[in-house]
Amino acid sequence: MPAPIRLRELIRTIRTARTQAEEREMIQKEFIVEFGTNAIHSLSEYNHFYSSMIQPVKSDLNHSTQYVQGLALCTLGCMGSSEMCRDLAGEVEKLLKTSNSYLRKKAALCAVHVIRKVPELMEMFLPATKNLLSEKNHGEILHTSVVLLTEMCERSPDMLSHFRKLVPQLVRILKNLIMSGYSPEHDVSGISDPFLQVRILRLLRILGKGDDDSSEAMNDILAQVATNTETSKNVGNAILYETVLTIMDIKSESGLRVLAINILGRFLLNNDKNIRYVALTSLLKTVQTDHNAVQRHRSTIVDCLKDLDVSIKRRAMELSFALVNGNNIRGMMKELLYFLDSCDPDFKADCASGIFLAAEKYAPSKRWHIDTIMRVLTTAGSYVRDDSVPNLIQLITNSVEMHAYTVQRLYKALLDDISQQPLVQVASWCIGEYGDLLVSGQCEEEEPIQVSEDEVLDVLEGLLVSNLSTPVTRGYSLTAIMKLSTRFSSMNRIKKVVSIYGSSIDVELQQRAVEYNALFKKYDHMRPALLERMPIMEKTATNGPAEIVQTNGETDSTILDTKHLPSITQPASQVGQCNYHICFCFAGIPPMTAYNKNGLKIEFTFERANPNPNIAVITIHATNSTEADMTEFVFQAAVPKQQLRMRVKLTYTHKGSPVQDLAEVNNFPPQSWQ
Amino acid sequence: MQFMLLFSRQGKLRLQKWYVPLSDKEKKKITRELVQTVLARKPKMCSFLEWRDLKIVYKRYASLYFCCAIEDQDNELITLEIIHRYVELLDKYFGSVCELDIIFNFEKAYFILDEFLLGGEAQETSKKNVLKAIEQADLLQEVSTEVYYHHCKATAIGVHHRVFGLSL
């Protein structure tokens, strides 16, 4: 034992001192090193001491006492700066090759730290790793050796290929751990050195990933660990967990993968919530790649929605959405809607969005779809995301046969509660569109309610004055009232409301009211056309927030093909029923400005289509020069046969208010139609 | 492991071991935030939580919370075993360890931790070997310090003794 020898020597040395001062000096010299290292250890770091620490640490690393050397390695390994690591890497490398296992394992972890701080130094430690796993070393250094090898493989693809040859050895070591008899020193609840098992499994994962041969070589041992590990305590489950992670990451055969998923499924039923947590986390990672296997555990996952732990609930929710498909939509939605009712406010927005998405993809019927939307809006209406409103409006518009039912249900919801803005906005819009169906009692799906035009207008006006309504909502309700002027007979009342709001403090509302007023007075002939029923909308692929384009109506054989906005189509009723036909011969047509008003500028550029040069391609460039977004942009064009001109109808939402405009484009260059 | 914190139910920090370089200010901020977050957890909740880009594993033993921050690829369940092993080591060393032992012998608690973990990883997986190493170091220190005490009356002694918390 080093300690007593050193002590005897120390005492002998001190006895040779002739004066007390000399004695003191000797002892001080012996202890300042220890003290220094310990002090550094016990106190928090002081960065500016680092360079002055290098020398004492360096000499400690070469100290005769392993305890002091150990302290130095510990200091370096925990808080060594890059500067220190660079200077002392050589000493660490030396100690990595010593026969003293106590120091060797510390040196290994110190090397890990050096590599993390100064990755370029990794090469330096390669020779020393040669025999790290060989059997003749005591098992003592195995754990730290595996950690060092893992660090090197994680950081360098070259190292990774180099160390792949260790797979058989690692498999053997792991096998011995599982098969070996009781080893009290390394035992935890009857399992041999679980820490080492977990580290080996992790290294195997890294080595086996993407490599067929390595994966095959470890297949059997993984199956063995997966089936033989005792699961009554956390420690066994920790090993199983690591095994599952490894199986899922390497190129394992399908039987093994199913085994892994089943282990996770069993974890879900475990009383220990920690185990349930890691199971859900892992299942989330594999649900895309092993979808069918995970589906088998769907009911257990859904049960986790009722768990008390917030993290478990969230994961269960995410996983549930990932598992929804056409076959299970009804059952799953029931559970998810129930969850939406009772979950924390933090969850509601995500859950609502998830439900909308799932409903859109897999709705078994339109009625079911509308009912689901209604349920979300009424139970979590204030948590629903802003972009849901235009999406829902589009959905409702396109469900033509459900209009009467939808507007009735939304109207009834408004009677109960006007505090949830998304619900109120969608409802206002619908009443504006389908108010006529509401008062005429046309609902087929359920008992039609009896409601008068005045009652409907009462509700909409109530929204305008309510403190609960946001400015956006007020905009929706004013527009709805205006639309009803072509659907209801109570024009005077509507005119009065509109004129009152012409002097509203809210600038948006005021502008809207003024424009609607103008519609009554100067443009009354255009009012029916402008306020008519919205046609079915088709969702475009991309192009920013909620850009919906008109594709309704019948189109003629030759239509204008646009790049930015898909198909401009036939006009609606007011421009006439004729079919329009266009045939172009283009030759270098200059671009033109078709429309420029209120910050919205539309330019046309022309080019010949490929392969048919008789077909023109007009590209529409629409630019918004105002500060606010213009959303829900709709471009409709009618083109007469004889001379190229266009009648254009534009609608969009700007700063929360809908804008509509009609225009004629007459300035087509002559080349474009001759 | 990036760091380990030990704190009481009142939020008093008893031990902090950092395996990543951070300024004092950052450490204080992290400690404050994390202590608050963990103390706010209800008993029915699981031992894991996500915090910033780390995974936090915590477990309460009597009046002390043991809290570790691990990285994404680390195994939460085995970290619980690491915590448990450390508690066992403390228990063996102090004999039925309690918070007071750690308060009054904090340098020993660090010492034991440093023989068990290095750079955030376990260096020795045998309980016996860790305790043996600590025993040896203790012996060396005790005797050396006694010699030191008997031969030196410099102020440095006082400081030395205070740092090591030995009562003489």
JSON list of C-alpha atoms in Angstrom, two decimals, chain A residues 533-672:
[
{"chain": "A", "resi": 533, "resn": "ARG", "atom": "CA", "xyz": [-72.64, 33.01, -52.30]},
{"chain": "A", "resi": 534, "resn": "MET", "atom": "CA", "xyz": [-68.98, 31.98, -52.28]},
{"chain": "A", "resi": 535, "resn": "PRO", "atom": "CA", "xyz": [-68.18, 29.18, -54.72]},
{"chain": "A", "resi": 536, "resn": "ILE", "atom": "CA", "xyz": [-66.30, 26.04, -53.81]},
{"chain": "A", "resi": 537, "resn": "MET", "atom": "CA", "xyz": [-62.66, 26.72, -53.16]},
{"chain": "A", "resi": 538, "resn": "GLU", "atom": "CA", "xyz": [-59.74, 24.47, -53.91]},
{"chain": "A", "resi": 539, "resn": "LYS", "atom": "CA", "xyz": [-56.69, 24.63, -51.74]},
{"chain": "A", "resi": 540, "resn": "THR", "atom": "CA", "xyz": [-53.46, 25.51, -53.55]},
{"chain": "A", "resi": 541, "resn": "ALA", "atom": "CA", "xyz": [-50.21, 23.72, -52.92]},
{"chain": "A", "resi": 542, "resn": "THR", "atom": "CA", "xyz": [-48.15, 26.47, -51.37]},
{"chain": "A", "resi": 543, "resn": "ASN", "atom": "CA", "xyz": [-47.88, 30.23, -51.79]},
{"chain": "A", "resi": 544, "resn": "GLY", "atom": "CA", "xyz": [-48.13, 31.58, -48.31]},
{"chain": "A", "resi": 545, "resn": "PRO", "atom": "CA", "xyz": [-50.93, 31.71, -45.79]},
{"chain": "A", "resi": 546, "resn": "ALA", "atom": "CA", "xyz": [-54.31, 30.54, -46.89]},
{"chain": "A", "resi": 547, "resn": "GLU", "atom": "CA", "xyz": [-54.17, 31.55, -50.52]},
{"chain": "A", "resi": 548, "resn": "ILE", "atom": "CA", "xyz": [-57.29, 30.11, -51.97]},
{"chain": "A", "resi": 549, "resn": "VAL", "atom": "CA", "xyz": [-58.00, 30.15, -55.64]},
{"chain": "A", "resi": 550, "resn": "GLN", "atom": "CA", "xyz": [-61.20, 29.94, -57.52]},
{"chain": "A", "resi": 551, "resn": "THR", "atom": "CA", "xyz": [-61.67, 26.95, -59.72]},
{"chain": "A", "resi": 552, "resn": "ASN", "atom": "CA", "xyz": [-65.40, 26.80, -59.88]},
{"chain": "A", "resi": 553, "resn": "GLY", "atom": "CA", "xyz": [-67.46, 26.81, -62.95]},
{"chain": "A", "resi": 554, "resn": "GLU", "atom": "CA", "xyz": [-67.03, 25.27, -66.32]},
{"chain": "A", "resi": 555, "resn": "THR", "atom": "CA", "xyz": [-64.00, 26.06, -68.30]},
{"chain": "A", "resi": 556, "resn": "ASP", "atom": "CA", "xyz": [-63.54, 26.12, -71.98]},
{"chain": "A", "resi": 557, "resn": "SER", "atom": "CA", "xyz": [-61.02, 24.06, -73.88]},
{"chain": "A", "resi": 558, "resn": "THR", "atom": "CA", "xyz": [-58.43, 26.74, -73.98]},
{"chain": "A", "resi": 559, "resn": "ILE", "atom": "CA", "xyz": [-57.94, 28.48, -70.76]},
{"chain": "A", "resi": 560, "resn": "LEU", "atom": "CA", "xyz": [-55.41, 30.89, -69.54]},
{"chain": "A", "resi": 561, "resn": "ASP", "atom": "CA", "xyz": [-52.68, 29.06, -67.73]},
{"chain": "A", "resi": 562, "resn": "THR", "atom": "CA", "xyz": [-51.09, 30.95, -64.92]},
{"chain": "A", "resi": 563, "resn": "LYS", "atom": "CA", "xyz": [-48.02, 30.09, -62.97]},
{"chain": "A", "resi": 564, "resn": "HIS", "atom": "CA", "xyz": [-48.57, 31.84, -59.72]},
{"chain": "A", "resi": 565, "resn": "LEU", "atom": "CA", "xyz": [-52.24, 31.29, -59.38]},
{"chain": "A", "resi": 566, "resn": "PRO", "atom": "CA", "xyz": [-53.77, 28.21, -60.86]},
{"chain": "A", "resi": 567, "resn": "SER", "atom": "CA", "xyz": [-56.58, 28.37, -63.35]},
{"chain": "A", "resi": 568, "resn": "ILE", "atom": "CA", "xyz": [-58.54, 31.54, -63.72]},
{"chain": "A", "resi": 569, "resn": "THR", "atom": "CA", "xyz": [-61.89, 30.37, -64.80]},
{"chain": "A", "resi": 570, "resn": "GLN", "atom": "CA", "xyz": [-65.18, 31.29, -66.21]},
{"chain": "A", "resi": 571, "resn": "PRO", "atom": "CA", "xyz": [-67.05, 34.15, -64.73]},
{"chain": "A", "resi": 572, "resn": "ALA", "atom": "CA", "xyz": [-69.96, 33.84, -62.43]},
{"chain": "A", "resi": 573, "resn": "SER", "atom": "CA", "xyz": [-73.46, 34.62, -63.51]},
{"chain": "A", "resi": 574, "resn": "GLN", "atom": "CA", "xyz": [-73.34, 38.35, -63.74]},
{"chain": "A", "resi": 575, "resn": "VAL", "atom": "CA", "xyz": [-70.93, 38.53, -66.65]},
{"chain": "A", "resi": 576, "resn": "GLY", "atom": "CA", "xyz": [-73.00, 36.28, -68.85]},
{"chain": "A", "resi": 577, "resn": "GLN", "atom": "CA", "xyz": [-73.23, 32.63, -69.67]},
{"chain": "A", "resi": 578, "resn": "CYS", "atom": "CA", "xyz": [-71.21, 32.53, -72.87]},
{"chain": "A", "resi": 579, "resn": "ASN", "atom": "CA", "xyz": [-68.16, 30.46, -73.21]},
{"chain": "A", "resi": 580, "resn": "TYR", "atom": "CA", "xyz": [-65.04, 32.32, -73.90]},
{"chain": "A", "resi": 581, "resn": "HIS", "atom": "CA", "xyz": [-62.33, 31.17, -76.07]},
{"chain": "A", "resi": 582, "resn": "ILE", "atom": "CA", "xyz": [-58.88, 32.47, -76.38]},
{"chain": "A", "resi": 583, "resn": "CYS", "atom": "CA", "xyz": [-56.26, 31.77, -78.88]},
{"chain": "A", "resi": 584, "resn": "PHE", "atom": "CA", "xyz": [-52.99, 33.52, -78.85]},
{"chain": "A", "resi": 585, "resn": "CYS", "atom": "CA", "xyz": [-50.07, 33.95, -81.06]},
{"chain": "A", "resi": 586, "resn": "PHE", "atom": "CA", "xyz": [-47.31, 35.46, -79.12]},
{"chain": "A", "resi": 587, "resn": "ALA", "atom": "CA", "xyz": [-44.07, 36.93, -80.16]},
{"chain": "A", "resi": 588, "resn": "GLY", "atom": "CA", "xyz": [-42.27, 38.82, -77.51]},
{"chain": "A", "resi": 589, "resn": "ILE", "atom": "CA", "xyz": [-45.16, 40.53, -75.82]},
{"chain": "A", "resi": 590, "resn": "PRO", "atom": "CA", "xyz": [-44.10, 43.17, -73.35]},
{"chain": "A", "resi": 591, "resn": "PRO", "atom": "CA", "xyz": [-45.35, 42.85, -69.78]},
{"chain": "A", "resi": 592, "resn": "MET", "atom": "CA", "xyz": [-48.21, 45.04, -68.62]},
{"chain": "A", "resi": 593, "resn": "THR", "atom": "CA", "xyz": [-49.77, 46.29, -65.46]},
{"chain": "A", "resi": 594, "resn": "ALA", "atom": "CA", "xyz": [-53.30, 44.95, -65.29]},
{"chain": "A", "resi": 595, "resn": "TYR", "atom": "CA", "xyz": [-54.38, 46.39, -61.97]},
{"chain": "A", "resi": 596, "resn": "ASN", "atom": "CA", "xyz": [-52.87, 48.77, -59.45]},
{"chain": "A", "resi": 597, "resn": "LYS", "atom": "CA", "xyz": [-54.93, 49.90, -56.51]},
{"chain": "A", "resi": 598, "resn": "ASN", "atom": "CA", "xyz": [-54.73, 50.08, -52.70]},
{"chain": "A", "resi": 599, "resn": "GLY", "atom": "CA", "xyz": [-51.23, 48.68, -52.68]},
{"chain": "A", "resi": 600, "resn": "LEU", "atom": "CA", "xyz": [-52.19, 45.65, -54.73]},
{"chain": "A", "resi": 601, "resn": "LYS", "atom": "CA", "xyz": [-50.45, 45.56, -58.05]},
{"chain": "A", "resi": 602, "resn": "ILE", "atom": "CA", "xyz": [-51.04, 42.90, -60.69]},
{"chain": "A", "resi": 603, "resn": "GLU", "atom": "CA", "xyz": [-48.76, 42.51, -63.63]},
{"chain": "A", "resi": 604, "resn": "PHE", "atom": "CA", "xyz": [-49.02, 40.15, -66.56]},
{"chain": "A", "resi": 605, "resn": "THR", "atom": "CA", "xyz": [-46.04, 38.69, -68.36]},
{"chain": "A", "resi": 606, "resn": "PHE", "atom": "CA", "xyz": [-46.43, 36.59, -71.48]},
{"chain": "A", "resi": 607, "resn": "GLU", "atom": "CA", "xyz": [-44.65, 33.71, -73.02]},
{"chain": "A", "resi": 608, "resn": "ARG", "atom": "CA", "xyz": [-45.33, 30.94, -75.44]},
{"chain": "A", "resi": 609, "resn": "ALA", "atom": "CA", "xyz": [-46.32, 27.62, -74.06]},
{"chain": "A", "resi": 610, "resn": "ASN", "atom": "CA", "xyz": [-44.24, 24.58, -74.74]},
{"chain": "A", "resi": 611, "resn": "PRO", "atom": "CA", "xyz": [-44.81, 22.52, -76.92]},
{"chain": "A", "resi": 612, "resn": "ASN", "atom": "CA", "xyz": [-47.80, 24.26, -78.45]},
{"chain": "A", "resi": 613, "resn": "PRO", "atom": "CA", "xyz": [-46.80, 27.79, -79.44]},
{"chain": "A", "resi": 614, "resn": "ASN", "atom": "CA", "xyz": [-50.39, 28.69, -80.17]},
{"chain": "A", "resi": 615, "resn": "ILE", "atom": "CA", "xyz": [-51.09, 28.68, -76.52]},
{"chain": "A", "resi": 616, "resn": "ALA", "atom": "CA", "xyz": [-50.14, 31.66, -74.44]},
{"chain": "A", "resi": 617, "resn": "VAL", "atom": "CA", "xyz": [-49.02, 31.49, -70.91]},
{"chain": "A", "resi": 618, "resn": "ILE", "atom": "CA", "xyz": [-49.78, 34.55, -68.91]},
{"chain": "A", "resi": 619, "resn": "THR", "atom": "CA", "xyz": [-47.99, 34.75, -65.63]},
{"chain": "A", "resi": 620, "resn": "ILE", "atom": "CA", "xyz": [-49.65, 36.89, -63.04]},
{"chain": "A", "resi": 621, "resn": "HIS", "atom": "CA", "xyz": [-47.42, 38.70, -60.59]},
{"chain": "A", "resi": 622, "resn": "ALA", "atom": "CA", "xyz": [-49.38, 40.03, -57.67]},
{"chain": "A", "resi": 623, "resn": "THR", "atom": "CA", "xyz": [-47.51, 42.24, -55.25]},
{"chain": "A", "resi": 624, "resn": "ASN", "atom": "CA", "xyz": [-48.60, 43.78, -51.99]},
{"chain": "A", "resi": 625, "resn": "SER", "atom": "CA", "xyz": [-46.86, 47.04, -51.21]},
{"chain": "A", "resi": 626, "resn": "THR", "atom": "CA", "xyz": [-48.65, 47.68, -47.91]},
{"chain": "A", "resi": 627, "resn": "GLU", "atom": "CA", "xyz": [-47.33, 46.70, -44.51]},
{"chain": "A", "resi": 628, "resn": "ALA", "atom": "CA", "xyz": [-50.08, 44.24, -43.73]},
{"chain": "A", "resi": 629, "resn": "ASP", "atom": "CA", "xyz": [-50.58, 40.84, -45.30]},
{"chain": "A", "resi": 630, "resn": "MET", "atom": "CA", "xyz": [-53.21, 40.21, -47.88]},
{"chain": "A", "resi": 631, "resn": "THR", "atom": "CA", "xyz": [-54.66, 36.80, -47.37]},
{"chain": "A", "resi": 632, "resn": "GLU", "atom": "CA", "xyz": [-57.33, 34.67, -48.99]},
{"chain": "A", "resi": 633, "resn": "PHE", "atom": "CA", "xyz": [-56.53, 36.21, -52.30]},
{"chain": "A", "resi": 634, "resn": "VAL", "atom": "CA", "xyz": [-58.93, 35.22, -55.08]},
{"chain": "A", "resi": 635, "resn": "PHE", "atom": "CA", "xyz": [-58.47, 36.22, -58.68]},
{"chain": "A", "resi": 636, "resn": "GLN", "atom": "CA", "xyz": [-61.35, 35.68, -61.09]},
{"chain": "A", "resi": 637, "resn": "ALA", "atom": "CA", "xyz": [-61.23, 36.62, -64.74]},
{"chain": "A", "resi": 638, "resn": "ALA", "atom": "CA", "xyz": [-63.61, 36.55, -67.66]},
{"chain": "A", "resi": 639, "resn": "VAL", "atom": "CA", "xyz": [-62.26, 36.93, -71.13]},
{"chain": "A", "resi": 640, "resn": "PRO", "atom": "CA", "xyz": [-64.41, 37.72, -74.19]},
{"chain": "A", "resi": 641, "resn": "LYS", "atom": "CA", "xyz": [-63.75, 36.14, -77.53]},
{"chain": "A", "resi": 642, "resn": "GLN", "atom": "CA", "xyz": [-63.38, 38.99, -79.89]},
{"chain": "A", "resi": 643, "resn": "GLN", "atom": "CA", "xyz": [-60.87, 41.29, -78.34]},
{"chain": "A", "resi": 644, "resn": "LEU", "atom": "CA", "xyz": [-58.53, 40.50, -75.54]},
{"chain": "A", "resi": 645, "resn": "ARG", "atom": "CA", "xyz": [-59.71, 42.18, -72.45]},
{"chain": "A", "resi": 646, "resn": "MET", "atom": "CA", "xyz": [-60.46, 40.86, -69.03]},
{"chain": "A", "resi": 647, "resn": "ARG", "atom": "CA", "xyz": [-63.08, 41.47, -66.45]},
{"chain": "A", "resi": 648, "resn": "VAL", "atom": "CA", "xyz": [-61.47, 40.81, -63.12]},
{"chain": "A", "resi": 649, "resn": "LYS", "atom": "CA", "xyz": [-62.95, 40.21, -59.70]},
{"chain": "A", "resi": 650, "resn": "LEU", "atom": "CA", "xyz": [-60.59, 40.36, -56.74]},
{"chain": "A", "resi": 651, "resn": "THR", "atom": "CA", "xyz": [-61.24, 39.45, -53.15]},
{"chain": "A", "resi": 652, "resn": "TYR", "atom": "CA", "xyz": [-58.74, 39.27, -50.34]},
{"chain": "A", "resi": 653, "resn": "THR", "atom": "CA", "xyz": [-58.33, 39.92, -46.65]},
{"chain": "A", "resi": 654, "resn": "HIS", "atom": "CA", "xyz": [-56.17, 42.83, -45.66]},
{"chain": "A", "resi": 655, "resn": "LYS", "atom": "CA", "xyz": [-55.48, 43.81, -42.03]},
{"chain": "A", "resi": 656, "resn": "GLY", "atom": "CA", "xyz": [-58.24, 41.54, -40.97]},
{"chain": "A", "resi": 657, "resn": "SER", "atom": "CA", "xyz": [-60.91, 43.01, -43.24]},
{"chain": "A", "resi": 658, "resn": "PRO", "atom": "CA", "xyz": [-62.17, 41.49, -46.48]},
{"chain": "A", "resi": 659, "resn": "VAL", "atom": "CA", "xyz": [-61.67, 43.57, -49.58]},
{"chain": "A", "resi": 660, "resn": "GLN", "atom": "CA", "xyz": [-63.48, 43.14, -52.86]},
{"chain": "A", "resi": 661, "resn": "ASP", "atom": "CA", "xyz": [-62.98, 44.84, -56.15]},
{"chain": "A", "resi": 662, "resn": "LEU", "atom": "CA", "xyz": [-64.07, 44.62, -59.76]},
{"chain": "A", "resi": 663, "resn": "ALA", "atom": "CA", "xyz": [-61.93, 45.87, -62.59]},
{"chain": "A", "resi": 664, "resn": "GLU", "atom": "CA", "xyz": [-61.52, 45.76, -66.33]},
{"chain": "A", "resi": 665, "resn": "VAL", "atom": "CA", "xyz": [-58.21, 45.09, -67.92]},
{"chain": "A", "resi": 666, "resn": "ASN", "atom": "CA", "xyz": [-58.21, 46.77, -71.31]},
{"chain": "A", "resi": 667, "resn": "ASN", "atom": "CA", "xyz": [-54.65, 47.56, -71.90]},
{"chain": "A", "resi": 668, "resn": "PHE", "atom": "CA", "xyz": [-53.52, 44.31, -73.44]},
{"chain": "A", "resi": 669, "resn": "PRO", "atom": "CA", "xyz": [-50.90, 45.00, -76.11]},
{"chain": "A", "resi": 670, "resn": "PRO", "atom": "CA", "xyz": [-52.25, 44.40, -79.62]},
{"chain": "A", "resi": 671, "resn": "GLN", "atom": "CA", "xyz": [-49.74, 41.64, -80.27]},
{"chain": "A", "resi": 672, "resn": "SER", "atom": "CA", "xyz": [-51.37, 39.63, -77.60]}
]
